[in-house]
Amino acid sequence: MTTQTHDQLLSTIQDALKACGYTGSLEGGNLQTRTPLTGEDLFKIQGTTKEQATEMIAAADEAFKSWRDVPAPRRGNVIKRWGELLTEHKHDLGILVQVEAGKSISEAEGEVQEMIDICDFALGQSRMLYGKTMPSERPGHRLMETWHPIGVVGVISAFNFPVAVYSWNTANALVCGDTVVWKPSEMCALSALGAHALLARAIDDCGEDQNISHLILGDRTVGEVLLDDPRVELVSATGSTRMGREVAPRVASRFGRYLLELGGNNAAIVSPTADLDLALRGIVFAAAGTAGQRCTTMRRLIVHESIADKLVDQIVAAYKTLTIGDPRDESVLVGPLVNQGAFDGMQKSLEAAKEQGGEVLVGGNRVIVDDTEKSFYVEPAVVRMPEQSEIVHNETFAPILYVLTYSDFDEAIALHNAVPQGLSSAIFTQDNSEAELFLSASGSDCGIANVNIGTSGAEIGGAFGGEKETGGGRESGSDAWKTYMRRATNTINYSGELPLAQGVKFL
């Protein structure tokens, strides 16, 4: 286990922030930062007031008026430079992510790599903001569409991916000509300072206006400023379904746009033809990795009854080998839950599962690390359920894997789609017909559907998001850039005549 003292940890954080370019104070503020690694408090930094947040929105709105006219490839240069700085300081920012999100350094640096990857993607996109030309029914006319920036984009991100999701939105929004105001989770303010400082350096290096990017720090009350200010044209919010139910109507009430990435009660179907060794590795990582605190974590396993006992025994055996502890020790695979609330929620769900006929096969117990009661480490749990009971329909943001069985494929699909969430899904099968059906309109109802790979680990090249109570938003790759723009349909008449559409006669 790591032998780093608390003072050494504070020094490590200061060095990482300095390397990223942050020069502000880490003392005397009103926002307490802490680490789930030890449960200890870190620095008290200065939060943002509602008045300051409103001023930042005003500054971003004013900057938009000139930024929208900057040629898109030049806007792309800012993102290119950001990607270069992220590459240079991947380890520095990774340390900050590890400290606040409790990830292994491999996962923390992997999150920063996602930022680098989306910068590469958005840089290319800055030269490909394409519109279409359509045939006109009128002679001497051209019909086309153009895409334009929308304005200020508000980004609200969650603790579990403190910087990656921010970059998905910001890289696309900036190349599209929008400006960004970011409200990260108050649990990850230090990594936010590092990520924002690197972007500020990129903007400065490219000679652009610093007001195209702003960071507001604080609890939900300061974030609510983004929901209600009419100058914020789009609110991209990542969090719980409960949060989405509050965000959507407030933004819609002022006719603003919203992009929601909410709950994900993700499942995998395991067919009798599956490669069980492949399935085992995919399941264990997706269910236990990041201590079950990914939006794409596998929470339900739907296994054919003919192989269920064998596969479940293998999963239980694999769980017993998982190393749990402070992820600064590179031998550790499962780090901490973010706080006591997450631990209490897990215990409540396990009790409910048992009351509803479930059997806890392994895990669920608290693990005390470094003789401290301040942090919350836990054994990932596997629960065999007799049927799709109420608790299985609810997402618990902790490492609980519910196991259900099925007898025919239609039943498996029905079990899979029975929950209200619809983010990520997977099937393990060597039967091509089953794989194709799972990916068809009659199969998985999720925004992400995988074959022979787990529910976690999405690449930035594809659009990320889900259906139903997941919110319907799409961000990151593919054509997600269109979310940050408005479409205009244009008709150009070069005929010298004035024929009306549909053959209408007027004068």
PDB file of C-alpha atoms in Angstrom, residues 131-237:
ATOM      1  CA  GLY A 131     -24.286  21.193 -44.842  1.00  0.00           C
ATOM      2  CA  LYS A 132     -26.230  19.614 -47.705  1.00  0.00           C
ATOM      3  CA  THR A 133     -27.294  20.871 -51.109  1.00  0.00           C
ATOM      4  CA  MET A 134     -30.688  19.530 -52.152  1.00  0.00           C
ATOM      5  CA  PRO A 135     -32.380  19.628 -55.572  1.00  0.00           C
ATOM      6  CA  SER A 136     -34.946  22.398 -55.882  1.00  0.00           C
ATOM      7  CA  GLU A 137     -38.282  21.846 -57.621  1.00  0.00           C
ATOM      8  CA  ARG A 138     -38.021  25.336 -59.099  1.00  0.00           C
ATOM      9  CA  PRO A 139     -35.776  26.015 -62.103  1.00  0.00           C
ATOM     10  CA  GLY A 140     -32.882  28.382 -61.494  1.00  0.00           C
ATOM     11  CA  HIS A 141     -32.942  27.813 -57.729  1.00  0.00           C
ATOM     12  CA  ARG A 142     -30.542  26.183 -55.295  1.00  0.00           C
ATOM     13  CA  LEU A 143     -31.717  24.669 -52.018  1.00  0.00           C
ATOM     14  CA  MET A 144     -29.172  24.075 -49.266  1.00  0.00           C
ATOM     15  CA  GLU A 145     -28.629  24.000 -45.519  1.00  0.00           C
ATOM     16  CA  THR A 146     -25.994  25.780 -43.445  1.00  0.00           C
ATOM     17  CA  TRP A 147     -24.942  25.260 -39.814  1.00  0.00           C
ATOM     18  CA  HIS A 148     -24.266  28.109 -37.410  1.00  0.00           C
ATOM     19  CA  PRO A 149     -23.102  28.411 -33.771  1.00  0.00           C
ATOM     20  CA  ILE A 150     -25.846  28.752 -31.172  1.00  0.00           C
ATOM     21  CA  GLY A 151     -24.173  30.780 -28.399  1.00  0.00           C
ATOM     22  CA  VAL A 152     -23.220  29.981 -24.821  1.00  0.00           C
ATOM     23  CA  VAL A 153     -23.114  26.290 -23.910  1.00  0.00           C
ATOM     24  CA  GLY A 154     -23.422  25.392 -20.227  1.00  0.00           C
ATOM     25  CA  VAL A 155     -21.757  22.118 -19.236  1.00  0.00           C
ATOM     26  CA  ILE A 156     -22.638  20.387 -15.956  1.00  0.00           C
ATOM     27  CA  SER A 157     -20.501  17.299 -15.340  1.00  0.00           C
ATOM     28  CA  ALA A 158     -20.458  14.522 -12.727  1.00  0.00           C
ATOM     29  CA  PHE A 159     -17.790  13.243 -10.334  1.00  0.00           C
ATOM     30  CA  ASN A 160     -17.184   9.857 -11.934  1.00  0.00           C
ATOM     31  CA  PHE A 161     -15.661  11.275 -15.130  1.00  0.00           C
ATOM     32  CA  PRO A 162     -14.591  14.690 -13.869  1.00  0.00           C
ATOM     33  CA  VAL A 163     -12.799  15.904 -17.006  1.00  0.00           C
ATOM     34  CA  ALA A 164     -13.553  13.622 -19.985  1.00  0.00           C
ATOM     35  CA  VAL A 165     -17.231  14.487 -20.418  1.00  0.00           C
ATOM     36  CA  TYR A 166     -16.377  18.177 -20.097  1.00  0.00           C
ATOM     37  CA  SER A 167     -13.948  17.828 -22.990  1.00  0.00           C
ATOM     38  CA  TRP A 168     -16.457  15.969 -25.165  1.00  0.00           C
ATOM     39  CA  ASN A 169     -18.747  18.984 -24.966  1.00  0.00           C
ATOM     40  CA  THR A 170     -16.125  21.726 -24.942  1.00  0.00           C
ATOM     41  CA  ALA A 171     -14.004  20.550 -27.871  1.00  0.00           C
ATOM     42  CA  ASN A 172     -17.065  20.221 -30.100  1.00  0.00           C
ATOM     43  CA  ALA A 173     -18.721  23.414 -28.878  1.00  0.00           C
ATOM     44  CA  LEU A 174     -15.632  25.582 -29.380  1.00  0.00           C
ATOM     45  CA  VAL A 175     -14.911  24.379 -32.928  1.00  0.00           C
ATOM     46  CA  CYS A 176     -18.581  24.950 -33.723  1.00  0.00           C
ATOM     47  CA  GLY A 177     -18.167  28.592 -32.679  1.00  0.00           C
ATOM     48  CA  ASP A 178     -19.896  28.471 -29.302  1.00  0.00           C
ATOM     49  CA  THR A 179     -18.511  29.628 -25.971  1.00  0.00           C
ATOM     50  CA  VAL A 180     -18.537  27.432 -22.852  1.00  0.00           C
ATOM     51  CA  VAL A 181     -19.319  27.882 -19.156  1.00  0.00           C
ATOM     52  CA  TRP A 182     -18.486  24.746 -17.148  1.00  0.00           C
ATOM     53  CA  LYS A 183     -19.908  23.705 -13.775  1.00  0.00           C
ATOM     54  CA  PRO A 184     -18.084  20.532 -12.654  1.00  0.00           C
ATOM     55  CA  SER A 185     -19.055  18.394  -9.682  1.00  0.00           C
ATOM     56  CA  GLU A 186     -18.058  20.118  -6.453  1.00  0.00           C
ATOM     57  CA  MET A 187     -16.413  16.803  -5.536  1.00  0.00           C
ATOM     58  CA  CYS A 188     -13.861  17.256  -8.327  1.00  0.00           C
ATOM     59  CA  ALA A 189     -12.963  20.939  -8.240  1.00  0.00           C
ATOM     60  CA  LEU A 190      -9.194  20.392  -8.276  1.00  0.00           C
ATOM     61  CA  SER A 191      -9.154  18.339 -11.459  1.00  0.00           C
ATOM     62  CA  ALA A 192     -11.465  20.966 -12.962  1.00  0.00           C
ATOM     63  CA  LEU A 193      -8.934  23.677 -12.132  1.00  0.00           C
ATOM     64  CA  GLY A 194      -6.220  21.672 -13.867  1.00  0.00           C
ATOM     65  CA  ALA A 195      -8.243  20.940 -17.010  1.00  0.00           C
ATOM     66  CA  HIS A 196      -9.482  24.523 -17.284  1.00  0.00           C
ATOM     67  CA  ALA A 197      -5.977  25.930 -16.765  1.00  0.00           C
ATOM     68  CA  LEU A 198      -4.678  23.842 -19.667  1.00  0.00           C
ATOM     69  CA  LEU A 199      -7.446  25.137 -21.930  1.00  0.00           C
ATOM     70  CA  ALA A 200      -6.734  28.705 -20.814  1.00  0.00           C
ATOM     71  CA  ARG A 201      -3.101  28.193 -21.810  1.00  0.00           C
ATOM     72  CA  ALA A 202      -4.171  26.896 -25.213  1.00  0.00           C
ATOM     73  CA  ILE A 203      -6.430  29.903 -25.775  1.00  0.00           C
ATOM     74  CA  ASP A 204      -3.626  32.261 -24.782  1.00  0.00           C
ATOM     75  CA  ASP A 205      -1.078  30.469 -26.974  1.00  0.00           C
ATOM     76  CA  CYS A 206      -3.416  30.898 -29.940  1.00  0.00           C
ATOM     77  CA  GLY A 207      -4.068  34.578 -29.200  1.00  0.00           C
ATOM     78  CA  GLU A 208      -7.813  34.158 -28.710  1.00  0.00           C
ATOM     79  CA  ASP A 209     -10.245  35.669 -26.188  1.00  0.00           C
ATOM     80  CA  GLN A 210     -10.115  33.991 -22.760  1.00  0.00           C
ATOM     81  CA  ASN A 211     -13.823  34.682 -22.332  1.00  0.00           C
ATOM     82  CA  ILE A 212     -14.726  31.846 -24.693  1.00  0.00           C
ATOM     83  CA  SER A 213     -14.231  29.498 -21.718  1.00  0.00           C
ATOM     84  CA  HIS A 214     -15.287  29.912 -18.083  1.00  0.00           C
ATOM     85  CA  LEU A 215     -15.266  27.722 -14.972  1.00  0.00           C
ATOM     86  CA  ILE A 216     -17.733  28.065 -12.109  1.00  0.00           C
ATOM     87  CA  LEU A 217     -17.150  26.147  -8.880  1.00  0.00           C
ATOM     88  CA  GLY A 218     -19.664  25.322  -6.194  1.00  0.00           C
ATOM     89  CA  ASP A 219     -22.696  23.251  -5.288  1.00  0.00           C
ATOM     90  CA  ARG A 220     -25.895  22.775  -7.248  1.00  0.00           C
ATOM     91  CA  THR A 221     -27.223  26.222  -6.371  1.00  0.00           C
ATOM     92  CA  VAL A 222     -24.560  27.973  -8.436  1.00  0.00           C
ATOM     93  CA  GLY A 223     -25.081  25.487 -11.262  1.00  0.00           C
ATOM     94  CA  GLU A 224     -28.751  26.403 -11.366  1.00  0.00           C
ATOM     95  CA  VAL A 225     -27.752  29.782 -12.786  1.00  0.00           C
ATOM     96  CA  LEU A 226     -26.984  27.958 -16.046  1.00  0.00           C
ATOM     97  CA  LEU A 227     -30.471  26.468 -16.128  1.00  0.00           C
ATOM     98  CA  ASP A 228     -32.336  29.739 -15.851  1.00  0.00           C
ATOM     99  CA  ASP A 229     -30.226  32.251 -17.785  1.00  0.00           C
ATOM    100  CA  PRO A 230     -31.705  32.747 -21.281  1.00  0.00           C
ATOM    101  CA  ARG A 231     -28.252  33.541 -22.672  1.00  0.00           C
ATOM    102  CA  VAL A 232     -27.277  29.896 -22.131  1.00  0.00           C
ATOM    103  CA  GLU A 233     -28.616  28.390 -25.330  1.00  0.00           C
ATOM    104  CA  LEU A 234     -27.738  24.770 -24.506  1.00  0.00           C
ATOM    105  CA  VAL A 235     -27.305  23.012 -21.167  1.00  0.00           C
ATOM    106  CA  SER A 236     -25.427  19.720 -21.350  1.00  0.00           C
ATOM    107  CA  ALA A 237     -25.960  17.928 -18.034  1.00  0.00           C
TER     108      ALA A 237
END
